[in-house]
Amino acid sequence: MENICDKIKTRVKNFDIYLQKLESETVNFENNKLKLVDRRLEKGYGIRLIKDNKIGFSASNNFGNIDSTIENALKLSAFGEKCYFEFPNKRFDFKDLKIFSDNITSINSKKMIELGKHLLSLLSSLDNDIKTNVIVEKNIIKNELINSSSLNLKERKTRFSITGWIFKAEENNFIEIWEQEDLKENEDLPNLINKIFERIKFLFNSAKNVTKIEPGYYPVFFTPKSFSTILSMLIKSFDGNLIYKKISFFTDKKGRKFFKKPVTILDDPLKIGYPYSRNFDGDGIKSEPIYLIEKGVIKQFLLDIQTAGKLKSVSNGHSVRSYVSLPSPGHTNIFFTVEDKSFVENREKIIKGIRKGILIDQFLGAGQSNILAGEFSVNIDLGFLIENGEIVGRIKDCMIAGNLFELLNDIEKIDNSPLYYGSIETPGVLVSKLPVK
Amino acid sequence: MNGMEIKIKKILEKSNSEFAEIHIENKKVTSFSLSNSQIEQLETKEVLRGNIRVLKNGQWGFVSFNDISLLETYIKMAEEQANTISLYIKEKRKVLPFKPVKAHYRTEFKINPLDVSLEEKYGLAMKYDSILKKHKRLQNRKIFYADREEKLYYGNTEGSLITQDKIFTGILIYAVAKDGNNIQTASESFGGYKGYEVVKDLDEVVDNIGKIAEDMLDAKQIEGGYYTVVLDQKLAGVFAHEAFGHLSEADFIYENERLKNIMQIGRRFGTDDLNIIDEGFIQGEAGFIFIDDEGVIPQKTYLIKNGILNSRLHSRETAYKMKEELTGNARAIDAFHQPIVRMTNTYIDKGKYSFEEMINSVDDGIYAVDYRGGQTNLEMFTFSAARAYRIKNGKIQETLKNVVLTGNVFETLKNIEMIGNDLKLFGGLGGCGKAGQSPLPVSTGAPHIKIKNVLIGGI
């Protein structure tokens, strides 16, 4: 790293270098048996520099060609985007976010195989004819950022996740169910496996009976899994870039009470022990939690230093970066809730209260709709009919459609068991009515 | 032979695995986007990657890396992994052999994008931007350009030693129209293993994208329900890929007896006119390959021939297990990933009807054009049309928005009523995703097709 730094210094005054090192080990079980242990070792760097107030960028993972990488970045800067920022120089103390764990680094491939085998045997016991895939993944990541304002930040992270997937093909009836868990602080591995198993078991057993639903408007209960998909579509509109371009639905709506219900979306990079927690962002800015929506009011947008500059604002430390690309606005750990206790109820109780409605757990084709306008129309990959408070069977070949922003206004209840999927933690959510086709 | 080939050959000669292969790739990418005349995200990167995969004691081991000076260490690591797995699994995996291929391949192009100055590329994007600018209701105009030079090395223990020089060029044109809270988009992407010529001379197309985005502001909301639809070539191509292509990938089937019974060769899936083909060797297309990532030469594979399930797509392992022939469909998005069964250029072959005949035959239905995306869970598929038009009494009428089509693969194939005579293939900058490997460059295509009873979501 110092070597790269010294070389750039001789050519240009303002720059930063982002270095990443990744070691990953993945154990794959396919079709009920162990298939492969996959190891990856990767190390690379990205150079961002400013020349004549324009940005040049080049990346490589070949440490033998540092000179040509610098040369490329310089060459590109002649055409680069106008620079709207100064490299940060503010130093800050790191919090112990518990994102690096020696317990994780010490899990070897044999232990990972044992864990996978355990989940596989549990899932396979559900039915003789299902095919099961399990992925056990361990990542050790090192991110390092140096800039010309003497900032030098380093952070090590470990991530450990387990994914279970079952598939059963019957004539005219295929079923596919997946579940994933990230190992968080203070959680033990057997518990992780049990959680995956229990959720898949519930869904699989509920899907044994296949039933039909007439098109119409129904109350819909989204599990945390399906609601995290809904939220991932919504969060796109908080990208500072879309705000700058005035193509986000929330452009000019900052500070407005946009939602009738007290819905809150928090992006929290400092959540202890969470997979996307970090002390600094892709630009080297100190991480801080921000509310995207607080009690229905549009609060903040995701900003990196360049986008913040364009918006004549300051960065809130929400840029994401990998060594191969320039930083861009992005989120870390997202938390959704409705800030009114009267909305919260036990999941069983919520379902018991539905006379006729549906429960949705997985979508097919989410994200293909006109998300900028908040419109969505998706196939229900895994959904169930609820009658008189009971799940009566799986519904197939149907879709739900609606508007994301209106959907949040129609929330009636949330449950008290939030789950974390990908990067989003949300409870299950009951919406009063949505068109089912 | 150059240094890299000698190195690969030497390492493989020492291997005592049943099968071993080495991939090394060096990719140089230049990309930028132009947003409302301002350049953004201008980047170059040069990425060196490699992997070693071994089949030893009947099990796989796989290591990927970017430090290629340690090949000997990595092959040992891969072998150790295979040995570890063999402690757990008795059943041995095997692969179908293929002839040794010694070749140097080079993609053809008219203009090497690497010979075109950045200034000229920028100038081209600015020209397209100025064309879009004439459309006053556009809130955002975006041109994304990328070119990629790939140098690929492959060797295996069968004695294959292959080098490839490939050039990929692509462009994406994206327009966002806005009127109050009404936000509509239109886009088009062109790309493939061709030169700079693929992104030039698109003035008319670019103008049309601006026009479509603006028109979409006035588009009517479609009512959800079941419709007779005519799909344009692009959407029908995605249908072939999503709805049937994935179901033909043998890695879903080879260890699944139930699915094997459902996907039995000889089973009827559609009318006599229906032919669905996967063909890797179509020069210039996004899904074009000289050779797959297991060193197998790609075949023209009829997935469906005259309405009957004819064959499927294979890797060496699935072909061995199913006692079927190799098709050359083992592909990886890059050398950090292992090859898995993937499509290349997948298309519905041309039929006998003209587009006019098809539209004329519809009393009340939908003409669905272009796509935003698609997904399948093997039994059900869904894809969204970029736009659509009502068909009334054989005539194309008003523009419709939010047309998301969904259905059961098996039912929908049977419901294809007419196949057009105007086959066209499409590549572009996007690609296909499977098992965490995305985007893999593929082309899809079809003639216009007419399908009855398709569920459309609407809003």
JSON list of N, CA and C in Angstrom, two decimals, chain B residues 6-70:
[
{"chain": "B", "resi": 6, "resn": "ILE", "atom": "N", "xyz": [3.15, -22.62, -21.35]},
{"chain": "B", "resi": 6, "resn": "ILE", "atom": "CA", "xyz": [4.15, -23.60, -20.89]},
{"chain": "B", "resi": 6, "resn": "ILE", "atom": "C", "xyz": [3.93, -23.90, -19.40]},
{"chain": "B", "resi": 7, "resn": "LYS", "atom": "N", "xyz": [3.67, -22.85, -18.65]},
{"chain": "B", "resi": 7, "resn": "LYS", "atom": "CA", "xyz": [3.44, -22.98, -17.21]},
{"chain": "B", "resi": 7, "resn": "LYS", "atom": "C", "xyz": [2.23, -23.89, -16.94]},
{"chain": "B", "resi": 8, "resn": "ILE", "atom": "N", "xyz": [1.13, -23.61, -17.64]},
{"chain": "B", "resi": 8, "resn": "ILE", "atom": "CA", "xyz": [-0.10, -24.39, -17.46]},
{"chain": "B", "resi": 8, "resn": "ILE", "atom": "C", "xyz": [0.17, -25.86, -17.80]},
{"chain": "B", "resi": 9, "resn": "LYS", "atom": "N", "xyz": [0.86, -26.06, -18.93]},
{"chain": "B", "resi": 9, "resn": "LYS", "atom": "CA", "xyz": [1.13, -27.42, -19.41]},
{"chain": "B", "resi": 9, "resn": "LYS", "atom": "C", "xyz": [1.97, -28.19, -18.38]},
{"chain": "B", "resi": 10, "resn": "LYS", "atom": "N", "xyz": [2.98, -27.51, -17.85]},
{"chain": "B", "resi": 10, "resn": "LYS", "atom": "CA", "xyz": [3.88, -28.16, -16.89]},
{"chain": "B", "resi": 10, "resn": "LYS", "atom": "C", "xyz": [3.15, -28.60, -15.63]},
{"chain": "B", "resi": 11, "resn": "ILE", "atom": "N", "xyz": [2.31, -27.71, -15.12]},
{"chain": "B", "resi": 11, "resn": "ILE", "atom": "CA", "xyz": [1.57, -28.03, -13.88]},
{"chain": "B", "resi": 11, "resn": "ILE", "atom": "C", "xyz": [0.63, -29.21, -14.13]},
{"chain": "B", "resi": 12, "resn": "LEU", "atom": "N", "xyz": [-0.06, -29.18, -15.25]},
{"chain": "B", "resi": 12, "resn": "LEU", "atom": "CA", "xyz": [-1.04, -30.23, -15.54]},
{"chain": "B", "resi": 12, "resn": "LEU", "atom": "C", "xyz": [-0.37, -31.58, -15.77]},
{"chain": "B", "resi": 13, "resn": "GLU", "atom": "N", "xyz": [0.82, -31.56, -16.38]},
{"chain": "B", "resi": 13, "resn": "GLU", "atom": "CA", "xyz": [1.54, -32.82, -16.65]},
{"chain": "B", "resi": 13, "resn": "GLU", "atom": "C", "xyz": [1.87, -33.55, -15.36]},
{"chain": "B", "resi": 14, "resn": "LYS", "atom": "N", "xyz": [2.07, -32.79, -14.30]},
{"chain": "B", "resi": 14, "resn": "LYS", "atom": "CA", "xyz": [2.44, -33.41, -13.02]},
{"chain": "B", "resi": 14, "resn": "LYS", "atom": "C", "xyz": [1.23, -33.93, -12.25]},
{"chain": "B", "resi": 15, "resn": "SER", "atom": "N", "xyz": [0.02, -33.50, -12.69]},
{"chain": "B", "resi": 15, "resn": "SER", "atom": "CA", "xyz": [-1.18, -33.85, -11.92]},
{"chain": "B", "resi": 15, "resn": "SER", "atom": "C", "xyz": [-1.54, -35.32, -12.11]},
{"chain": "B", "resi": 16, "resn": "ASN", "atom": "N", "xyz": [-1.89, -35.98, -11.00]},
{"chain": "B", "resi": 16, "resn": "ASN", "atom": "CA", "xyz": [-2.36, -37.36, -11.13]},
{"chain": "B", "resi": 16, "resn": "ASN", "atom": "C", "xyz": [-3.85, -37.47, -10.83]},
{"chain": "B", "resi": 17, "resn": "SER", "atom": "N", "xyz": [-4.57, -36.36, -11.04]},
{"chain": "B", "resi": 17, "resn": "SER", "atom": "CA", "xyz": [-6.02, -36.37, -10.85]},
{"chain": "B", "resi": 17, "resn": "SER", "atom": "C", "xyz": [-6.68, -37.05, -12.05]},
{"chain": "B", "resi": 18, "resn": "GLU", "atom": "N", "xyz": [-7.93, -37.47, -11.88]},
{"chain": "B", "resi": 18, "resn": "GLU", "atom": "CA", "xyz": [-8.66, -38.05, -13.01]},
{"chain": "B", "resi": 18, "resn": "GLU", "atom": "C", "xyz": [-8.86, -37.00, -14.10]},
{"chain": "B", "resi": 19, "resn": "PHE", "atom": "N", "xyz": [-9.09, -35.77, -13.66]},
{"chain": "B", "resi": 19, "resn": "PHE", "atom": "CA", "xyz": [-9.27, -34.66, -14.60]},
{"chain": "B", "resi": 19, "resn": "PHE", "atom": "C", "xyz": [-8.85, -33.40, -13.87]},
{"chain": "B", "resi": 20, "resn": "ALA", "atom": "N", "xyz": [-8.14, -32.54, -14.57]},
{"chain": "B", "resi": 20, "resn": "ALA", "atom": "CA", "xyz": [-7.78, -31.25, -13.96]},
{"chain": "B", "resi": 20, "resn": "ALA", "atom": "C", "xyz": [-7.76, -30.20, -15.06]},
{"chain": "B", "resi": 21, "resn": "GLU", "atom": "N", "xyz": [-8.12, -28.99, -14.68]},
{"chain": "B", "resi": 21, "resn": "GLU", "atom": "CA", "xyz": [-8.09, -27.91, -15.68]},
{"chain": "B", "resi": 21, "resn": "GLU", "atom": "C", "xyz": [-7.66, -26.60, -15.03]},
{"chain": "B", "resi": 22, "resn": "ILE", "atom": "N", "xyz": [-7.04, -25.76, -15.83]},
{"chain": "B", "resi": 22, "resn": "ILE", "atom": "CA", "xyz": [-6.58, -24.46, -15.35]},
{"chain": "B", "resi": 22, "resn": "ILE", "atom": "C", "xyz": [-7.12, -23.37, -16.27]},
{"chain": "B", "resi": 23, "resn": "HIS", "atom": "N", "xyz": [-7.70, -22.34, -15.66]},
{"chain": "B", "resi": 23, "resn": "HIS", "atom": "CA", "xyz": [-8.10, -21.14, -16.41]},
{"chain": "B", "resi": 23, "resn": "HIS", "atom": "C", "xyz": [-7.27, -19.96, -15.91]},
{"chain": "B", "resi": 24, "resn": "ILE", "atom": "N", "xyz": [-6.76, -19.18, -16.84]},
{"chain": "B", "resi": 24, "resn": "ILE", "atom": "CA", "xyz": [-6.14, -17.90, -16.48]},
{"chain": "B", "resi": 24, "resn": "ILE", "atom": "C", "xyz": [-6.75, -16.85, -17.41]},
{"chain": "B", "resi": 25, "resn": "GLU", "atom": "N", "xyz": [-7.14, -15.74, -16.86]},
{"chain": "B", "resi": 25, "resn": "GLU", "atom": "CA", "xyz": [-7.70, -14.70, -17.74]},
{"chain": "B", "resi": 25, "resn": "GLU", "atom": "C", "xyz": [-7.19, -13.33, -17.33]},
{"chain": "B", "resi": 26, "resn": "ASN", "atom": "N", "xyz": [-7.02, -12.50, -18.33]},
{"chain": "B", "resi": 26, "resn": "ASN", "atom": "CA", "xyz": [-6.67, -11.12, -18.06]},
{"chain": "B", "resi": 26, "resn": "ASN", "atom": "C", "xyz": [-7.68, -10.28, -18.82]},
{"chain": "B", "resi": 27, "resn": "LYS", "atom": "N", "xyz": [-8.46, -9.49, -18.08]},
{"chain": "B", "resi": 27, "resn": "LYS", "atom": "CA", "xyz": [-9.49, -8.69, -18.72]},
{"chain": "B", "resi": 27, "resn": "LYS", "atom": "C", "xyz": [-9.24, -7.21, -18.48]},
{"chain": "B", "resi": 28, "resn": "LYS", "atom": "N", "xyz": [-9.29, -6.44, -19.55]},
{"chain": "B", "resi": 28, "resn": "LYS", "atom": "CA", "xyz": [-9.13, -4.99, -19.43]},
{"chain": "B", "resi": 28, "resn": "LYS", "atom": "C", "xyz": [-10.45, -4.35, -19.83]},
{"chain": "B", "resi": 29, "resn": "VAL", "atom": "N", "xyz": [-11.00, -3.58, -18.92]},
{"chain": "B", "resi": 29, "resn": "VAL", "atom": "CA", "xyz": [-12.31, -2.99, -19.17]},
{"chain": "B", "resi": 29, "resn": "VAL", "atom": "C", "xyz": [-12.22, -1.47, -19.10]},
{"chain": "B", "resi": 30, "resn": "THR", "atom": "N", "xyz": [-12.83, -0.81, -20.06]},
{"chain": "B", "resi": 30, "resn": "THR", "atom": "CA", "xyz": [-12.99, 0.64, -19.98]},
{"chain": "B", "resi": 30, "resn": "THR", "atom": "C", "xyz": [-14.48, 0.92, -20.02]},
{"chain": "B", "resi": 31, "resn": "SER", "atom": "N", "xyz": [-14.96, 1.73, -19.11]},
{"chain": "B", "resi": 31, "resn": "SER", "atom": "CA", "xyz": [-16.39, 2.03, -19.12]},
{"chain": "B", "resi": 31, "resn": "SER", "atom": "C", "xyz": [-16.65, 3.43, -18.58]},
{"chain": "B", "resi": 32, "resn": "PHE", "atom": "N", "xyz": [-17.73, 4.00, -19.03]},
{"chain": "B", "resi": 32, "resn": "PHE", "atom": "CA", "xyz": [-18.15, 5.29, -18.48]},
{"chain": "B", "resi": 32, "resn": "PHE", "atom": "C", "xyz": [-19.63, 5.47, -18.73]},
{"chain": "B", "resi": 33, "resn": "SER", "atom": "N", "xyz": [-20.22, 6.37, -17.98]},
{"chain": "B", "resi": 33, "resn": "SER", "atom": "CA", "xyz": [-21.58, 6.74, -18.34]},
{"chain": "B", "resi": 33, "resn": "SER", "atom": "C", "xyz": [-21.68, 8.25, -18.43]},
{"chain": "B", "resi": 34, "resn": "LEU", "atom": "N", "xyz": [-22.59, 8.64, -19.27]},
{"chain": "B", "resi": 34, "resn": "LEU", "atom": "CA", "xyz": [-22.83, 10.05, -19.51]},
{"chain": "B", "resi": 34, "resn": "LEU", "atom": "C", "xyz": [-24.26, 10.29, -19.04]},
{"chain": "B", "resi": 35, "resn": "SER", "atom": "N", "xyz": [-24.41, 11.19, -18.08]},
{"chain": "B", "resi": 35, "resn": "SER", "atom": "CA", "xyz": [-25.74, 11.44, -17.56]},
{"chain": "B", "resi": 35, "resn": "SER", "atom": "C", "xyz": [-26.07, 12.90, -17.75]},
{"chain": "B", "resi": 36, "resn": "ASN", "atom": "N", "xyz": [-27.11, 13.21, -18.48]},
{"chain": "B", "resi": 36, "resn": "ASN", "atom": "CA", "xyz": [-27.45, 14.60, -18.83]},
{"chain": "B", "resi": 36, "resn": "ASN", "atom": "C", "xyz": [-26.20, 15.38, -19.25]},
{"chain": "B", "resi": 37, "resn": "SER", "atom": "N", "xyz": [-25.48, 14.86, -20.19]},
{"chain": "B", "resi": 37, "resn": "SER", "atom": "CA", "xyz": [-24.26, 15.45, -20.78]},
{"chain": "B", "resi": 37, "resn": "SER", "atom": "C", "xyz": [-23.04, 15.45, -19.87]},
{"chain": "B", "resi": 38, "resn": "GLN", "atom": "N", "xyz": [-23.19, 15.01, -18.62]},
{"chain": "B", "resi": 38, "resn": "GLN", "atom": "CA", "xyz": [-22.05, 14.99, -17.69]},
{"chain": "B", "resi": 38, "resn": "GLN", "atom": "C", "xyz": [-21.48, 13.58, -17.59]},
{"chain": "B", "resi": 39, "resn": "ILE", "atom": "N", "xyz": [-20.15, 13.51, -17.68]},
{"chain": "B", "resi": 39, "resn": "ILE", "atom": "CA", "xyz": [-19.54, 12.19, -17.57]},
{"chain": "B", "resi": 39, "resn": "ILE", "atom": "C", "xyz": [-19.57, 11.74, -16.11]},
{"chain": "B", "resi": 40, "resn": "GLU", "atom": "N", "xyz": [-19.80, 10.43, -15.91]},
{"chain": "B", "resi": 40, "resn": "GLU", "atom": "CA", "xyz": [-19.85, 9.85, -14.56]},
{"chain": "B", "resi": 40, "resn": "GLU", "atom": "C", "xyz": [-19.14, 8.51, -14.59]},
{"chain": "B", "resi": 41, "resn": "GLN", "atom": "N", "xyz": [-18.63, 8.09, -13.49]},
{"chain": "B", "resi": 41, "resn": "GLN", "atom": "CA", "xyz": [-18.10, 6.72, -13.33]},
{"chain": "B", "resi": 41, "resn": "GLN", "atom": "C", "xyz": [-17.21, 6.30, -14.50]},
{"chain": "B", "resi": 42, "resn": "LEU", "atom": "N", "xyz": [-16.28, 7.16, -14.87]},
{"chain": "B", "resi": 42, "resn": "LEU", "atom": "CA", "xyz": [-15.32, 6.78, -15.90]},
{"chain": "B", "resi": 42, "resn": "LEU", "atom": "C", "xyz": [-14.25, 5.91, -15.25]},
{"chain": "B", "resi": 43, "resn": "GLU", "atom": "N", "xyz": [-14.12, 4.70, -15.72]},
{"chain": "B", "resi": 43, "resn": "GLU", "atom": "CA", "xyz": [-13.23, 3.74, -15.05]},
{"chain": "B", "resi": 43, "resn": "GLU", "atom": "C", "xyz": [-12.46, 2.88, -16.04]},
{"chain": "B", "resi": 44, "resn": "THR", "atom": "N", "xyz": [-11.25, 2.52, -15.67]},
{"chain": "B", "resi": 44, "resn": "THR", "atom": "CA", "xyz": [-10.60, 1.41, -16.36]},
{"chain": "B", "resi": 44, "resn": "THR", "atom": "C", "xyz": [-10.19, 0.41, -15.31]},
{"chain": "B", "resi": 45, "resn": "LYS", "atom": "N", "xyz": [-10.21, -0.81, -15.66]},
{"chain": "B", "resi": 45, "resn": "LYS", "atom": "CA", "xyz": [-9.67, -1.81, -14.74]},
{"chain": "B", "resi": 45, "resn": "LYS", "atom": "C", "xyz": [-9.01, -2.93, -15.51]},
{"chain": "B", "resi": 46, "resn": "GLU", "atom": "N", "xyz": [-8.00, -3.48, -14.89]},
{"chain": "B", "resi": 46, "resn": "GLU", "atom": "CA", "xyz": [-7.34, -4.64, -15.47]},
{"chain": "B", "resi": 46, "resn": "GLU", "atom": "C", "xyz": [-7.34, -5.71, -14.40]},
{"chain": "B", "resi": 47, "resn": "VAL", "atom": "N", "xyz": [-8.02, -6.80, -14.68]},
{"chain": "B", "resi": 47, "resn": "VAL", "atom": "CA", "xyz": [-8.18, -7.81, -13.66]},
{"chain": "B", "resi": 47, "resn": "VAL", "atom": "C", "xyz": [-7.62, -9.15, -14.14]},
{"chain": "B", "resi": 48, "resn": "LEU", "atom": "N", "xyz": [-6.75, -9.68, -13.31]},
{"chain": "B", "resi": 48, "resn": "LEU", "atom": "CA", "xyz": [-6.13, -10.96, -13.61]},
{"chain": "B", "resi": 48, "resn": "LEU", "atom": "C", "xyz": [-6.73, -11.99, -12.67]},
{"chain": "B", "resi": 49, "resn": "ARG", "atom": "N", "xyz": [-7.23, -13.07, -13.24]},
{"chain": "B", "resi": 49, "resn": "ARG", "atom": "CA", "xyz": [-7.84, -14.09, -12.39]},
{"chain": "B", "resi": 49, "resn": "ARG", "atom": "C", "xyz": [-7.45, -15.47, -12.90]},
{"chain": "B", "resi": 50, "resn": "GLY", "atom": "N", "xyz": [-7.52, -16.42, -12.01]},
{"chain": "B", "resi": 50, "resn": "GLY", "atom": "CA", "xyz": [-7.26, -17.78, -12.43]},
{"chain": "B", "resi": 50, "resn": "GLY", "atom": "C", "xyz": [-7.96, -18.77, -11.54]},
{"chain": "B", "resi": 51, "resn": "ASN", "atom": "N", "xyz": [-8.08, -19.99, -12.01]},
{"chain": "B", "resi": 51, "resn": "ASN", "atom": "CA", "xyz": [-8.59, -21.05, -11.14]},
{"chain": "B", "resi": 51, "resn": "ASN", "atom": "C", "xyz": [-8.01, -22.39, -11.54]},
{"chain": "B", "resi": 52, "resn": "ILE", "atom": "N", "xyz": [-8.02, -23.27, -10.58]},
{"chain": "B", "resi": 52, "resn": "ILE", "atom": "CA", "xyz": [-7.65, -24.67, -10.85]},
{"chain": "B", "resi": 52, "resn": "ILE", "atom": "C", "xyz": [-8.76, -25.54, -10.32]},
{"chain": "B", "resi": 53, "resn": "ARG", "atom": "N", "xyz": [-9.24, -26.43, -11.17]},
{"chain": "B", "resi": 53, "resn": "ARG", "atom": "CA", "xyz": [-10.28, -27.36, -10.73]},
{"chain": "B", "resi": 53, "resn": "ARG", "atom": "C", "xyz": [-9.79, -28.78, -10.98]},
{"chain": "B", "resi": 54, "resn": "VAL", "atom": "N", "xyz": [-9.92, -29.60, -9.97]},
{"chain": "B", "resi": 54, "resn": "VAL", "atom": "CA", "xyz": [-9.48, -30.99, -10.15]},
{"chain": "B", "resi": 54, "resn": "VAL", "atom": "C", "xyz": [-10.60, -31.95, -9.78]},
{"chain": "B", "resi": 55, "resn": "LEU", "atom": "N", "xyz": [-10.60, -33.09, -10.45]},
{"chain": "B", "resi": 55, "resn": "LEU", "atom": "CA", "xyz": [-11.46, -34.19, -10.05]},
{"chain": "B", "resi": 55, "resn": "LEU", "atom": "C", "xyz": [-10.51, -35.30, -9.59]},
{"chain": "B", "resi": 56, "resn": "LYS", "atom": "N", "xyz": [-10.47, -35.50, -8.30]},
{"chain": "B", "resi": 56, "resn": "LYS", "atom": "CA", "xyz": [-9.51, -36.46, -7.74]},
{"chain": "B", "resi": 56, "resn": "LYS", "atom": "C", "xyz": [-10.25, -37.36, -6.76]},
{"chain": "B", "resi": 57, "resn": "ASN", "atom": "N", "xyz": [-9.96, -38.64, -6.82]},
{"chain": "B", "resi": 57, "resn": "ASN", "atom": "CA", "xyz": [-10.68, -39.63, -6.00]},
{"chain": "B", "resi": 57, "resn": "ASN", "atom": "C", "xyz": [-12.19, -39.46, -6.16]},
{"chain": "B", "resi": 58, "resn": "GLY", "atom": "N", "xyz": [-12.60, -39.09, -7.37]},
{"chain": "B", "resi": 58, "resn": "GLY", "atom": "CA", "xyz": [-14.03, -38.99, -7.65]},
{"chain": "B", "resi": 58, "resn": "GLY", "atom": "C", "xyz": [-14.71, -37.76, -7.08]},
{"chain": "B", "resi": 59, "resn": "GLN", "atom": "N", "xyz": [-13.93, -36.76, -6.62]},
{"chain": "B", "resi": 59, "resn": "GLN", "atom": "CA", "xyz": [-14.54, -35.55, -6.05]},
{"chain": "B", "resi": 59, "resn": "GLN", "atom": "C", "xyz": [-13.86, -34.30, -6.59]},
{"chain": "B", "resi": 60, "resn": "TRP", "atom": "N", "xyz": [-14.61, -33.19, -6.54]},
{"chain": "B", "resi": 60, "resn": "TRP", "atom": "CA", "xyz": [-14.09, -31.94, -7.06]},
{"chain": "B", "resi": 60, "resn": "TRP", "atom": "C", "xyz": [-13.34, -31.13, -6.00]},
{"chain": "B", "resi": 61, "resn": "GLY", "atom": "N", "xyz": [-12.33, -30.41, -6.48]},
{"chain": "B", "resi": 61, "resn": "GLY", "atom": "CA", "xyz": [-11.66, -29.39, -5.68]},
{"chain": "B", "resi": 61, "resn": "GLY", "atom": "C", "xyz": [-11.51, -28.16, -6.56]},
{"chain": "B", "resi": 62, "resn": "PHE", "atom": "N", "xyz": [-11.67, -26.98, -5.96]},
{"chain": "B", "resi": 62, "resn": "PHE", "atom": "CA", "xyz": [-11.65, -25.77, -6.78]},
{"chain": "B", "resi": 62, "resn": "PHE", "atom": "C", "xyz": [-11.01, -24.62, -6.00]},
{"chain": "B", "resi": 63, "resn": "VAL", "atom": "N", "xyz": [-10.03, -24.00, -6.59]},
{"chain": "B", "resi": 63, "resn": "VAL", "atom": "CA", "xyz": [-9.37, -22.84, -5.96]},
{"chain": "B", "resi": 63, "resn": "VAL", "atom": "C", "xyz": [-9.28, -21.72, -6.99]},
{"chain": "B", "resi": 64, "resn": "SER", "atom": "N", "xyz": [-9.68, -20.51, -6.60]},
{"chain": "B", "resi": 64, "resn": "SER", "atom": "CA", "xyz": [-9.50, -19.37, -7.52]},
{"chain": "B", "resi": 64, "resn": "SER", "atom": "C", "xyz": [-8.63, -18.31, -6.85]},
{"chain": "B", "resi": 65, "resn": "PHE", "atom": "N", "xyz": [-7.98, -17.51, -7.66]},
{"chain": "B", "resi": 65, "resn": "PHE", "atom": "CA", "xyz": [-6.91, -16.65, -7.13]},
{"chain": "B", "resi": 65, "resn": "PHE", "atom": "C", "xyz": [-6.60, -15.55, -8.14]},
{"chain": "B", "resi": 66, "resn": "ASN", "atom": "N", "xyz": [-5.83, -14.55, -7.70]},
{"chain": "B", "resi": 66, "resn": "ASN", "atom": "CA", "xyz": [-5.30, -13.63, -8.70]},
{"chain": "B", "resi": 66, "resn": "ASN", "atom": "C", "xyz": [-3.78, -13.49, -8.65]},
{"chain": "B", "resi": 67, "resn": "ASP", "atom": "N", "xyz": [-3.16, -14.29, -7.80]},
{"chain": "B", "resi": 67, "resn": "ASP", "atom": "CA", "xyz": [-1.71, -14.32, -7.82]},
{"chain": "B", "resi": 67, "resn": "ASP", "atom": "C", "xyz": [-1.30, -15.59, -8.58]},
{"chain": "B", "resi": 68, "resn": "ILE", "atom": "N", "xyz": [-0.93, -15.40, -9.84]},
{"chain": "B", "resi": 68, "resn": "ILE", "atom": "CA", "xyz": [-0.71, -16.60, -10.66]},
{"chain": "B", "resi": 68, "resn": "ILE", "atom": "C", "xyz": [0.70, -17.18, -10.52]},
{"chain": "B", "resi": 69, "resn": "SER", "atom": "N", "xyz": [1.46, -16.62, -9.57]},
{"chain": "B", "resi": 69, "resn": "SER", "atom": "CA", "xyz": [2.81, -17.17, -9.39]},
{"chain": "B", "resi": 69, "resn": "SER", "atom": "C", "xyz": [2.79, -18.42, -8.52]},
{"chain": "B", "resi": 70, "resn": "LEU", "atom": "N", "xyz": [1.61, -18.72, -7.93]},
{"chain": "B", "resi": 70, "resn": "LEU", "atom": "CA", "xyz": [1.56, -19.83, -6.96]},
{"chain": "B", "resi": 70, "resn": "LEU", "atom": "C", "xyz": [0.76, -21.03, -7.46]}
]
